[in-house]
mmCIF file of C-alpha atoms and ligand atoms in Angstrom:
data_model
loop_
_atom_site.group_PDB
_atom_site.id
_atom_site.type_symbol
_atom_site.label_atom_id
_atom_site.label_comp_id
_atom_site.label_asym_id
_atom_site.label_seq_id
_atom_site.Cartn_x
_atom_site.Cartn_y
_atom_site.Cartn_z
ATOM 1 C CA MET D 4 217.456 -2.684 46.675
ATOM 2 C CA PRO D 5 221.059 -3.542 46.051
ATOM 3 C CA GLY D 6 222.091 -7.173 45.866
ATOM 4 C CA PHE D 7 225.598 -5.861 45.196
ATOM 5 C CA GLU D 8 225.878 -5.167 48.907
ATOM 6 C CA PHE D 9 226.087 -8.928 49.419
ATOM 7 C CA PHE D 10 228.560 -9.935 46.703
ATOM 8 C CA GLY D 11 230.656 -12.703 48.235
ATOM 9 C CA ASP D 12 231.977 -16.240 48.201
ATOM 10 C CA GLU D 13 228.751 -17.670 46.745
ATOM 11 C CA GLU D 14 229.021 -15.452 43.656
ATOM 12 C CA ARG D 15 232.760 -16.173 43.328
ATOM 13 C CA LYS D 16 232.099 -19.933 43.474
ATOM 14 C CA GLU D 17 229.515 -19.781 40.675
ATOM 15 C CA ILE D 18 231.802 -17.630 38.499
ATOM 16 C CA ASN D 19 234.702 -19.985 39.130
ATOM 17 C CA ASP D 20 232.648 -22.953 37.879
ATOM 18 C CA VAL D 21 232.479 -21.144 34.540
ATOM 19 C CA LEU D 22 236.127 -20.048 34.607
ATOM 20 C CA GLU D 23 237.203 -23.680 35.170
ATOM 21 C CA THR D 24 235.828 -24.689 31.770
ATOM 22 C CA GLY D 25 236.351 -21.332 30.040
ATOM 23 C CA ILE D 26 233.040 -21.696 28.206
ATOM 24 C CA LEU D 27 231.663 -18.207 28.684
ATOM 25 C CA MET D 28 228.836 -18.511 26.157
ATOM 26 C CA ARG D 29 225.429 -19.857 27.079
ATOM 27 C CA TYR D 30 224.854 -21.870 23.894
ATOM 28 C CA GLY D 31 226.760 -24.750 22.310
ATOM 29 C CA PHE D 32 230.165 -26.223 23.240
ATOM 30 C CA ASP D 33 228.349 -29.159 24.804
ATOM 31 C CA ALA D 34 231.383 -31.384 25.507
ATOM 32 C CA PRO D 35 233.927 -28.875 26.838
ATOM 33 C CA ARG D 36 231.407 -27.144 29.114
ATOM 34 C CA LYS D 37 231.223 -30.306 31.252
ATOM 35 C CA GLY D 38 227.602 -29.961 32.218
ATOM 36 C CA ILE D 39 227.887 -26.292 33.314
ATOM 37 C CA TRP D 40 224.830 -24.379 32.053
ATOM 38 C CA LYS D 41 224.478 -21.363 34.354
ATOM 39 C CA SER D 42 222.023 -19.436 32.162
ATOM 40 C CA ASN D 43 219.677 -22.422 31.865
ATOM 41 C CA GLU D 44 219.923 -22.982 35.593
ATOM 42 C CA LEU D 45 219.135 -19.347 36.360
ATOM 43 C CA GLU D 46 216.138 -19.340 34.011
ATOM 44 C CA LYS D 47 214.777 -22.403 35.808
ATOM 45 C CA ALA D 48 215.345 -20.767 39.196
ATOM 46 C CA ILE D 49 213.512 -17.642 37.982
ATOM 47 C CA THR D 50 210.437 -19.625 36.888
ATOM 48 C CA GLN D 51 210.380 -21.408 40.252
ATOM 49 C CA THR D 52 211.005 -18.327 42.380
ATOM 50 C CA PHE D 53 208.582 -15.977 40.630
ATOM 51 C CA GLY D 54 205.903 -18.434 39.542
ATOM 52 C CA CYS D 55 205.974 -17.931 35.783
ATOM 53 C CA LYS D 56 206.042 -20.697 33.168
ATOM 54 C CA TYR D 57 208.907 -19.338 31.077
ATOM 55 C CA ALA D 58 211.933 -17.092 31.541
ATOM 56 C CA GLN D 59 214.321 -15.772 28.881
ATOM 57 C CA LEU D 60 217.492 -14.113 30.120
ATOM 58 C CA THR D 61 218.812 -11.081 28.242
ATOM 59 C CA SER D 62 221.859 -8.814 28.310
ATOM 60 C CA SER D 63 219.975 -6.031 30.137
ATOM 61 C CA GLY D 64 216.571 -4.956 31.390
ATOM 62 C CA THR D 65 216.277 -2.617 28.416
ATOM 63 C CA ALA D 66 216.971 -5.549 26.093
ATOM 64 C CA ALA D 67 214.325 -7.550 27.979
ATOM 65 C CA LEU D 68 211.721 -4.834 27.355
ATOM 66 C CA THR D 69 212.675 -4.573 23.677
ATOM 67 C CA THR D 70 212.547 -8.350 23.327
ATOM 68 C CA ALA D 71 209.168 -8.579 25.051
ATOM 69 C CA MET D 72 207.730 -5.910 22.769
ATOM 70 C CA ALA D 73 209.000 -7.649 19.646
ATOM 71 C CA ALA D 74 207.722 -11.031 20.858
ATOM 72 C CA LEU D 75 204.331 -9.498 21.652
ATOM 73 C CA GLY D 76 204.141 -8.076 18.140
ATOM 74 C CA ILE D 77 204.388 -4.400 19.119
ATOM 75 C CA GLY D 78 205.817 -2.291 16.292
ATOM 76 C CA VAL D 79 205.418 0.606 13.876
ATOM 77 C CA GLY D 80 202.284 2.710 14.444
ATOM 78 C CA ASP D 81 201.429 1.014 17.745
ATOM 79 C CA GLU D 82 200.952 3.150 20.820
ATOM 80 C CA VAL D 83 202.265 1.980 24.175
ATOM 81 C CA ILE D 84 200.682 3.705 27.172
ATOM 82 C CA MET D 85 203.253 4.228 29.919
ATOM 83 C CA PRO D 86 203.812 6.477 32.947
ATOM 84 C CA ALA D 87 205.521 9.894 32.967
ATOM 85 C CA PHE D 88 207.580 8.700 35.953
ATOM 86 C CA THR D 89 209.889 5.815 35.081
ATOM 87 C CA PHE D 90 213.465 5.222 34.010
ATOM 88 C CA VAL D 91 214.360 6.292 30.449
ATOM 89 C CA ALA D 92 214.793 2.629 29.452
ATOM 90 C CA SER D 93 211.012 2.207 29.278
ATOM 91 C CA PHE D 94 210.543 4.665 26.404
ATOM 92 C CA GLU D 95 213.861 3.693 24.788
ATOM 93 C CA ALA D 96 212.502 0.166 24.345
ATOM 94 C CA VAL D 97 209.222 1.444 22.879
ATOM 95 C CA LEU D 98 211.074 3.615 20.359
ATOM 96 C CA SER D 99 213.489 0.801 19.489
ATOM 97 C CA VAL D 100 210.683 -1.346 18.026
ATOM 98 C CA GLY D 101 209.279 1.608 16.073
ATOM 99 C CA ALA D 102 206.324 2.133 18.392
ATOM 100 C CA ILE D 103 205.045 5.336 19.992
ATOM 101 C CA PRO D 104 205.384 6.016 23.719
ATOM 102 C CA VAL D 105 202.227 7.645 25.091
ATOM 103 C CA LEU D 106 203.049 9.134 28.473
ATOM 104 C CA VAL D 107 200.283 9.605 31.019
ATOM 105 C CA ASP D 108 199.962 10.787 34.607
ATOM 106 C CA VAL D 109 200.924 8.953 37.755
ATOM 107 C CA ASP D 110 199.201 9.251 41.129
ATOM 108 C CA GLU D 111 200.336 8.699 44.715
ATOM 109 C CA THR D 112 201.000 5.025 43.942
ATOM 110 C CA LEU D 113 203.904 6.544 41.911
ATOM 111 C CA THR D 114 202.706 4.398 39.024
ATOM 112 C CA LEU D 115 200.119 4.611 36.222
ATOM 113 C CA ASN D 116 196.809 6.191 37.155
ATOM 114 C CA PRO D 117 194.139 3.902 35.623
ATOM 115 C CA ASP D 118 191.826 6.844 34.826
ATOM 116 C CA ALA D 119 194.620 8.606 32.947
ATOM 117 C CA VAL D 120 195.265 5.373 31.042
ATOM 118 C CA ARG D 121 191.595 5.053 30.133
ATOM 119 C CA LYS D 122 191.598 8.595 28.708
ATOM 120 C CA ALA D 123 194.625 7.795 26.536
ATOM 121 C CA VAL D 124 193.180 4.675 24.918
ATOM 122 C CA ASN D 125 192.346 5.044 21.215
ATOM 123 C CA ALA D 126 192.324 2.958 18.038
ATOM 124 C CA LYS D 127 196.148 2.969 17.816
ATOM 125 C CA SER D 128 196.663 1.708 21.379
ATOM 126 C CA LYS D 129 198.319 -1.695 21.484
ATOM 127 C CA CYS D 130 199.811 -2.096 24.932
ATOM 128 C CA ILE D 131 199.627 -0.787 28.482
ATOM 129 C CA MET D 132 203.000 -0.822 30.173
ATOM 130 C CA PRO D 133 202.823 -0.139 33.901
ATOM 131 C CA VAL D 134 206.202 0.495 35.504
ATOM 132 C CA HIS D 135 206.294 -0.750 39.083
ATOM 133 C CA MET D 136 208.620 1.974 40.329
ATOM 134 C CA CYS D 137 210.642 1.789 43.531
ATOM 135 C CA GLY D 138 209.390 -1.622 44.630
ATOM 136 C CA SER D 139 205.632 -1.163 44.468
ATOM 137 C CA MET D 140 202.977 -1.615 41.847
ATOM 138 C CA ALA D 141 200.224 -0.128 39.758
ATOM 139 C CA ASP D 142 196.598 -1.148 40.317
ATOM 140 C CA LEU D 143 196.899 -4.192 38.080
ATOM 141 C CA ASP D 144 193.258 -5.294 38.324
ATOM 142 C CA ALA D 145 192.122 -1.898 37.033
ATOM 143 C CA LEU D 146 194.682 -1.978 34.205
ATOM 144 C CA LYS D 147 193.779 -5.560 33.289
ATOM 145 C CA ALA D 148 190.122 -4.552 33.046
ATOM 146 C CA ILE D 149 191.057 -1.814 30.545
ATOM 147 C CA CYS D 150 193.180 -4.299 28.575
ATOM 148 C CA ASN D 151 190.324 -6.796 28.423
ATOM 149 C CA GLU D 152 187.839 -4.143 27.400
ATOM 150 C CA HIS D 153 189.993 -2.835 24.536
ATOM 151 C CA ASN D 154 191.944 -5.975 23.620
ATOM 152 C CA LEU D 155 195.291 -4.530 24.704
ATOM 153 C CA ILE D 156 198.513 -6.207 25.798
ATOM 154 C CA LEU D 157 199.665 -5.823 29.417
ATOM 155 C CA LEU D 158 203.467 -5.644 29.685
ATOM 156 C CA GLU D 159 204.877 -5.116 33.169
ATOM 157 C CA ASP D 160 208.130 -3.212 33.513
ATOM 158 C CA ALA D 161 208.946 -4.792 36.863
ATOM 159 C CA CYS D 162 212.664 -3.977 36.580
ATOM 160 C CA GLN D 163 212.616 -2.118 39.919
ATOM 161 C CA SER D 164 210.279 -4.355 41.853
ATOM 162 C CA ILE D 165 211.837 -7.804 42.103
ATOM 163 C CA GLY D 166 210.152 -9.529 45.066
ATOM 164 C CA GLY D 167 207.061 -7.303 45.173
ATOM 165 C CA LYS D 168 203.692 -9.018 44.867
ATOM 166 C CA TYR D 169 200.124 -8.225 43.864
ATOM 167 C CA LYS D 170 197.294 -10.385 45.182
ATOM 168 C CA GLY D 171 199.734 -13.187 45.976
ATOM 169 C CA LYS D 172 201.478 -13.174 42.596
ATOM 170 C CA HIS D 173 204.953 -11.895 41.883
ATOM 171 C CA LEU D 174 205.191 -8.630 39.966
ATOM 172 C CA GLY D 175 206.371 -9.396 36.446
ATOM 173 C CA SER D 176 204.431 -12.674 36.306
ATOM 174 C CA ILE D 177 200.976 -11.124 35.945
ATOM 175 C CA GLY D 178 200.822 -9.465 32.514
ATOM 176 C CA ASP D 179 201.172 -11.043 29.054
ATOM 177 C CA ALA D 180 204.867 -10.612 29.797
ATOM 178 C CA GLY D 181 206.979 -8.944 32.480
ATOM 179 C CA THR D 182 210.601 -7.921 32.750
ATOM 180 C CA PHE D 183 213.253 -7.611 35.434
ATOM 181 C CA SER D 184 216.580 -5.843 35.228
ATOM 182 C CA PHE D 185 219.637 -7.321 36.924
ATOM 183 C CA ASP D 186 221.834 -4.269 36.431
ATOM 184 C CA PHE D 187 224.235 -3.348 39.211
ATOM 185 C CA VAL D 188 221.806 -1.417 41.419
ATOM 186 C CA LYS D 189 218.805 -3.711 41.188
ATOM 187 C CA MET D 190 217.513 -6.102 43.862
ATOM 188 C CA ILE D 191 219.401 -9.026 42.307
ATOM 189 C CA THR D 192 222.396 -8.198 40.152
ATOM 190 C CA THR D 193 224.262 -10.056 37.420
ATOM 191 C CA ALA D 194 226.379 -6.893 36.796
ATOM 192 C CA GLU D 195 224.336 -6.426 33.603
ATOM 193 C CA GLY D 196 221.360 -8.530 32.630
ATOM 194 C CA GLY D 197 217.619 -8.902 32.506
ATOM 195 C CA VAL D 198 214.822 -11.357 31.931
ATOM 196 C CA VAL D 199 211.538 -11.668 30.057
ATOM 197 C CA MET D 200 208.968 -13.675 32.012
ATOM 198 C CA THR D 201 205.751 -15.003 30.512
ATOM 199 C CA ASN D 202 203.180 -17.762 30.817
ATOM 200 C CA ASN D 203 202.668 -17.743 27.042
ATOM 201 C CA GLU D 204 204.740 -20.361 25.192
ATOM 202 C CA ASP D 205 204.638 -18.444 21.909
ATOM 203 C CA VAL D 206 205.974 -15.267 23.544
ATOM 204 C CA TYR D 207 208.732 -17.327 25.156
ATOM 205 C CA ILE D 208 209.795 -19.099 21.947
ATOM 206 C CA LYS D 209 209.926 -15.772 20.121
ATOM 207 C CA SER D 210 211.923 -14.179 22.968
ATOM 208 C CA ASP D 211 214.362 -17.098 22.916
ATOM 209 C CA GLY D 212 215.030 -16.660 19.209
ATOM 210 C CA TYR D 213 214.955 -12.866 19.158
ATOM 211 C CA THR D 214 217.739 -12.561 21.744
ATOM 212 C CA ASP D 215 220.008 -14.842 19.666
ATOM 213 C CA HIS D 216 219.863 -13.616 16.041
ATOM 214 C CA GLY D 217 216.677 -15.597 15.400
ATOM 215 C CA HIS D 218 218.227 -19.023 16.180
ATOM 216 C CA ASP D 219 215.475 -21.572 16.779
ATOM 217 C CA HIS D 220 217.886 -23.632 18.944
ATOM 218 C CA ARG D 221 216.643 -26.866 17.402
ATOM 219 C CA GLY D 222 219.563 -27.769 15.140
ATOM 220 C CA VAL D 223 222.191 -30.426 15.867
ATOM 221 C CA ASP D 224 224.621 -27.514 16.122
ATOM 222 C CA ARG D 225 224.398 -23.710 15.857
ATOM 223 C CA GLY D 226 225.083 -23.742 12.132
ATOM 224 C CA ALA D 227 222.138 -26.042 11.585
ATOM 225 C CA ASP D 228 219.664 -23.951 13.586
ATOM 226 C CA LEU D 229 216.901 -22.445 11.459
ATOM 227 C CA HIS D 230 216.027 -18.723 11.417
ATOM 228 C CA PRO D 231 212.236 -18.461 11.416
ATOM 229 C CA PHE D 232 212.515 -14.663 11.871
ATOM 230 C CA ILE D 233 215.139 -11.903 12.150
ATOM 231 C CA GLY D 234 216.548 -11.383 15.609
ATOM 232 C CA TYR D 235 219.293 -9.481 17.425
ATOM 233 C CA ASN D 236 221.970 -10.310 19.945
ATOM 234 C CA PHE D 237 220.656 -9.632 23.428
ATOM 235 C CA ARG D 238 222.300 -12.727 24.971
ATOM 236 C CA ILE D 239 223.479 -12.931 28.551
ATOM 237 C CA SER D 240 226.893 -14.512 29.197
ATOM 238 C CA GLU D 241 227.547 -17.468 31.467
ATOM 239 C CA LEU D 242 229.655 -15.271 33.769
ATOM 240 C CA HIS D 243 226.748 -12.896 34.314
ATOM 241 C CA ALA D 244 224.238 -15.707 34.791
ATOM 242 C CA ALA D 245 226.572 -17.330 37.334
ATOM 243 C CA VAL D 246 226.420 -14.206 39.518
ATOM 244 C CA GLY D 247 222.631 -14.172 39.255
ATOM 245 C CA LEU D 248 222.405 -17.771 40.378
ATOM 246 C CA ALA D 249 224.190 -16.985 43.634
ATOM 247 C CA GLN D 250 222.095 -13.840 44.071
ATOM 248 C CA ILE D 251 218.675 -15.415 43.528
ATOM 249 C CA ARG D 252 219.393 -17.881 46.332
ATOM 250 C CA LYS D 253 219.814 -14.906 48.679
ATOM 251 C CA LEU D 254 216.645 -13.117 47.578
ATOM 252 C CA ASP D 255 214.534 -14.103 50.589
ATOM 253 C CA MET D 256 217.261 -12.869 52.912
ATOM 254 C CA PHE D 257 217.568 -9.598 50.950
ATOM 255 C CA LEU D 258 213.817 -9.009 51.119
ATOM 256 C CA GLU D 259 213.591 -9.766 54.809
ATOM 257 C CA LEU D 260 216.377 -7.303 55.656
ATOM 258 C CA GLN D 261 214.938 -4.711 53.313
ATOM 259 C CA ARG D 262 211.445 -4.895 54.824
ATOM 260 C CA LYS D 263 212.870 -4.719 58.329
ATOM 261 C CA ASN D 264 215.065 -1.684 57.616
ATOM 262 C CA ASN D 265 212.296 0.060 55.692
ATOM 263 C CA LYS D 266 209.872 -0.386 58.569
ATOM 264 C CA ILE D 267 212.273 1.018 61.150
ATOM 265 C CA LEU D 268 213.092 4.091 59.053
ATOM 266 C CA ARG D 269 209.395 4.621 58.371
ATOM 267 C CA SER D 270 208.658 4.597 62.100
ATOM 268 C CA TYR D 271 210.746 7.771 62.425
ATOM 269 C CA LEU D 272 209.112 9.659 59.557
ATOM 270 C CA GLU D 273 205.694 8.578 60.851
ATOM 271 C CA GLN D 274 206.311 10.775 63.889
ATOM 272 C CA ILE D 275 205.583 13.798 61.682
ATOM 273 C CA PRO D 276 201.863 14.144 60.852
ATOM 274 C CA GLU D 277 202.591 16.200 57.699
ATOM 275 C CA VAL D 278 204.568 13.315 56.181
ATOM 276 C CA THR D 279 202.512 10.870 54.111
ATOM 277 C CA PHE D 280 203.617 7.782 52.245
ATOM 278 C CA ARG D 281 203.225 6.320 48.781
ATOM 279 C CA ILE D 282 199.953 4.422 48.327
ATOM 280 C CA VAL D 283 200.215 0.671 47.751
ATOM 281 C CA PRO D 284 197.169 -0.686 45.873
ATOM 282 C CA GLU D 285 194.903 -3.069 47.767
ATOM 283 C CA GLY D 286 196.379 -6.563 47.760
ATOM 284 C CA GLY D 287 199.873 -5.266 47.016
ATOM 285 C CA GLU D 288 203.108 -6.142 48.820
ATOM 286 C CA ASP D 289 205.855 -3.533 48.426
ATOM 287 C CA SER D 290 209.341 -5.020 48.020
ATOM 288 C CA CYS D 291 210.384 -2.119 50.282
ATOM 289 C CA SER D 292 213.470 -1.240 48.249
ATOM 290 C CA PHE D 293 212.636 2.435 48.837
ATOM 291 C CA LEU D 294 210.693 4.387 51.419
ATOM 292 C CA SER D 295 208.782 6.930 49.318
ATOM 293 C CA TRP D 296 207.286 9.841 51.239
ATOM 294 C CA PHE D 297 205.509 13.123 50.580
ATOM 295 C CA LEU D 298 205.328 16.573 52.145
ATOM 296 C CA PRO D 299 202.236 18.764 51.697
ATOM 297 C CA THR D 300 203.780 21.168 49.166
ATOM 298 C CA GLU D 301 206.520 21.408 46.549
ATOM 299 C CA ALA D 302 208.087 24.344 48.399
ATOM 300 C CA LEU D 303 208.370 22.354 51.620
ATOM 301 C CA MET D 304 209.932 19.375 49.832
ATOM 302 C CA LYS D 305 212.382 21.565 47.927
ATOM 303 C CA ALA D 306 213.429 23.227 51.181
ATOM 304 C CA THR D 307 213.787 19.830 52.846
ATOM 305 C CA VAL D 308 215.940 18.460 50.025
ATOM 306 C CA ALA D 309 218.116 21.594 50.170
ATOM 307 C CA GLU D 310 218.488 21.326 53.931
ATOM 308 C CA MET D 311 219.375 17.614 53.741
ATOM 309 C CA LYS D 312 222.096 18.560 51.221
ATOM 310 C CA ALA D 313 223.345 21.348 53.461
ATOM 311 C CA GLN D 314 223.576 18.931 56.387
ATOM 312 C CA GLY D 315 225.296 16.241 54.293
ATOM 313 C CA ILE D 316 222.521 13.657 54.707
ATOM 314 C CA ALA D 317 221.068 13.754 51.184
ATOM 315 C CA ALA D 318 222.830 10.619 49.870
ATOM 316 C CA GLY D 319 220.329 7.887 49.022
ATOM 317 C CA ASN D 320 217.395 10.337 49.038
ATOM 318 C CA PHE D 321 216.062 10.639 45.487
ATOM 319 C CA TYR D 322 214.115 13.738 44.508
ATOM 320 C CA TRP D 323 212.939 12.317 41.158
ATOM 321 C CA TYR D 324 211.219 15.562 40.148
ATOM 322 C CA ALA D 325 214.585 17.213 39.514
ATOM 323 C CA ASN D 326 216.400 14.051 38.368
ATOM 324 C CA ASN D 327 217.440 13.914 34.693
ATOM 325 C CA TRP D 328 216.665 10.221 34.192
ATOM 326 C CA HIS D 329 213.321 9.473 35.773
ATOM 327 C CA TYR D 330 210.709 12.103 35.051
ATOM 328 C CA ILE D 331 209.266 13.712 31.909
ATOM 329 C CA LYS D 332 210.087 17.247 33.073
ATOM 330 C CA GLN D 333 213.821 16.687 32.538
ATOM 331 C CA TRP D 334 213.601 14.644 29.326
ATOM 332 C CA GLN D 335 214.328 17.404 26.784
ATOM 333 C CA HIS D 336 216.014 14.866 24.495
ATOM 334 C CA LEU D 337 212.736 12.954 24.338
ATOM 335 C CA GLN D 338 210.564 16.034 23.836
ATOM 336 C CA GLU D 339 212.873 17.286 21.085
ATOM 337 C CA ALA D 340 213.163 13.791 19.548
ATOM 338 C CA THR D 341 216.956 14.055 19.589
ATOM 339 C CA THR D 342 218.009 10.737 18.086
ATOM 340 C CA LEU D 343 221.153 9.713 16.217
ATOM 341 C CA ASN D 344 219.252 8.005 13.456
ATOM 342 C CA THR D 345 216.051 8.970 11.665
ATOM 343 C CA ILE D 346 212.828 7.955 13.368
ATOM 344 C CA SER D 347 209.374 7.850 11.829
ATOM 345 C CA ALA D 348 207.430 11.062 11.313
ATOM 346 C CA GLU D 349 204.690 9.615 13.507
ATOM 347 C CA GLN D 350 207.110 8.986 16.380
ATOM 348 C CA LYS D 351 208.610 12.454 15.975
ATOM 349 C CA THR D 352 205.242 14.200 16.119
ATOM 350 C CA ALA D 353 204.221 12.222 19.205
ATOM 351 C CA LEU D 354 207.469 13.117 20.987
ATOM 352 C CA HIS D 355 207.213 16.812 20.104
ATOM 353 C CA ASN D 356 203.683 16.832 21.518
ATOM 354 C CA LEU D 357 205.093 15.783 24.902
ATOM 355 C CA ALA D 358 206.636 19.248 25.256
ATOM 356 C CA THR D 359 203.222 20.864 25.527
ATOM 357 C CA GLN D 360 201.256 18.014 27.123
ATOM 358 C CA ASP D 361 199.825 18.879 30.544
ATOM 359 C CA PHE D 362 201.535 16.852 33.275
ATOM 360 C CA SER D 363 200.408 19.089 36.130
ATOM 361 C CA VAL D 364 198.737 16.156 37.912
ATOM 362 C CA SER D 365 202.018 14.218 37.929
ATOM 363 C CA ASP D 366 203.968 17.383 38.802
ATOM 364 C CA ALA D 367 201.779 17.824 41.869
ATOM 365 C CA VAL D 368 202.695 14.304 43.005
ATOM 366 C CA MET D 369 206.359 14.117 42.034
ATOM 367 C CA SER D 370 207.314 17.606 43.238
ATOM 368 C CA ARG D 371 206.339 16.598 46.793
ATOM 369 C CA CYS D 372 207.991 13.154 46.771
ATOM 370 C CA VAL D 373 211.339 11.797 47.890
ATOM 371 C CA SER D 374 212.293 8.125 47.764
ATOM 372 C CA THR D 375 214.849 7.007 50.323
ATOM 373 C CA ALA D 376 216.829 3.969 49.148
ATOM 374 C CA ILE D 377 216.969 1.223 51.757
ATOM 375 C CA SER D 378 220.372 -0.332 52.386
ATOM 376 C CA LEU D 379 220.584 -3.968 53.442
ATOM 377 C CA LEU D 380 223.727 -3.263 55.429
ATOM 378 C CA TRP D 381 222.385 -0.613 57.797
ATOM 379 C CA THR D 382 222.607 -1.398 61.503
ATOM 380 C CA GLU D 383 219.676 -0.411 63.711
ATOM 381 C CA GLU D 384 221.946 2.249 65.186
ATOM 382 C CA GLN D 385 222.573 3.719 61.731
ATOM 383 C CA ILE D 386 218.876 3.739 60.861
ATOM 384 C CA LYS D 387 218.120 5.500 64.141
ATOM 385 C CA ASP D 388 220.740 8.136 63.374
ATOM 386 C CA LYS D 389 219.443 8.576 59.815
ATOM 387 C CA GLY D 390 215.808 8.662 60.934
ATOM 388 C CA GLU D 391 216.437 11.202 63.674
ATOM 389 C CA LYS D 392 218.425 13.481 61.373
ATOM 390 C CA MET D 393 215.750 13.347 58.655
ATOM 391 C CA VAL D 394 213.014 14.077 61.196
ATOM 392 C CA ALA D 395 214.982 17.029 62.549
ATOM 393 C CA VAL D 396 215.416 18.490 59.044
ATOM 394 C CA ILE D 397 211.743 18.104 58.169
ATOM 395 C CA ARG D 398 210.625 19.610 61.495
ATOM 396 C CA LYS D 399 212.981 22.545 60.957
ATOM 397 C CA VAL D 400 211.551 23.177 57.479
ATOM 398 C CA LEU D 401 207.966 22.814 58.649
ATOM 399 C CA ALA D 402 208.606 25.297 61.441
ATOM 400 C CA GLY D 403 209.852 27.746 58.809
ATOM 401 C CA GLU D 404 213.209 28.197 60.527
HETATM 402 C C1 PLP S 7 216.761 -0.460 35.509
HETATM 403 C C2 PLP S 7 215.503 -0.252 34.787
HETATM 404 C C3 PLP S 7 215.318 -0.648 33.449
HETATM 405 C C4 PLP S 7 216.412 -1.099 32.542
HETATM 406 O O1 PLP S 7 217.292 -1.961 33.006
HETATM 407 P P1 PLP S 7 218.839 -2.031 32.514
HETATM 408 O O2 PLP S 7 219.169 -3.428 32.946
HETATM 409 O O3 PLP S 7 219.609 -0.998 33.267
HETATM 410 O O4 PLP S 7 218.864 -1.875 31.057
HETATM 411 C C5 PLP S 7 214.057 -0.517 32.902
HETATM 412 N N1 PLP S 7 213.039 0.012 33.585
HETATM 413 C C6 PLP S 7 213.177 0.427 34.857
HETATM 414 C C7 PLP S 7 212.005 0.982 35.567
HETATM 415 C C8 PLP S 7 214.423 0.334 35.487
HETATM 416 O O5 PLP S 7 214.561 0.790 36.731
#
């Protein structure tokens, strides 16, 4: 997924525009900034590229999730249903607004299983937060139906799926709000940054104020702005937005290369009948940032991962099941509610319950899965070499050698 692989003259030019004036902040300083408004420009480009009405840039994807939750009115006592496979940022954001993360099973889409979501719904449920992991999406029609039935909010954590689509619409533009991350390893990078996307004007206006200490941005100057509510500082800087502007213009090129490289690598793994691939829901278009594949058993996958390590070809192959940052099994700090500050008793109880909750359905999926990150810079020769080596390792393991 990495846009950082194509950092170049275009990014340097946009940054230099900002350095020429020295106005590094996105608000105010109207005269000295000489018409340079990179953050505004990037927000406009985001609405046009991803087909949403409004976009609010933030300092990170985590900040975007926190902002979206606040703007959607999610807070103390509210339960947010989310998957057991995600990046830690998803539950961090839930906890930050005082809400309760309710983790449920994933299936071979590597995202929320709608049946598991349905079972978790209760009177405290406020929001369903699918996380479109590794470029592809949850069954959004099924999740929307549950939201409609129970009057719940749909918030898409699309941080890892920039460019993916569902039934013709961009991921992140479908729920009540959606977020992207522009951190250094995401599809488009601003070094650090994120965005809240929505079609709801109220959610946008609240996001705009929340990310800037509650400023309503309607005063003649910053001192004259009103503060209709309490906010925080989750602002992006002009330097970061400048990088994003150059990157978003390259997105189509990134996606084309990514899909091409993914397809070639997949053609090698497809030679092995025991290898299966992540399921993409009907009507979905994977951004192809990863090739996620399964072996029939945990033992076979563990042996394959070990053999890839032994042969020095494990780089870029993510075995999430054993990774400390992406799957419930390794989140002891969450299960033990290890926080620096005091959290509510309700949050604490919910987190402690995660230690004994049955995630065997997710275990059975994640323990057999590896996601191979797709580089945009690979040559066909390199993909061939990689594909052949991976196939040889898997065949060796399957043969029990
Ligand atoms: C990267 C990521 C985030 C958070 O983004 P940051 O910009 O790193 O804060 C949130 N959710 C998922 C699924 C991510 O991959």
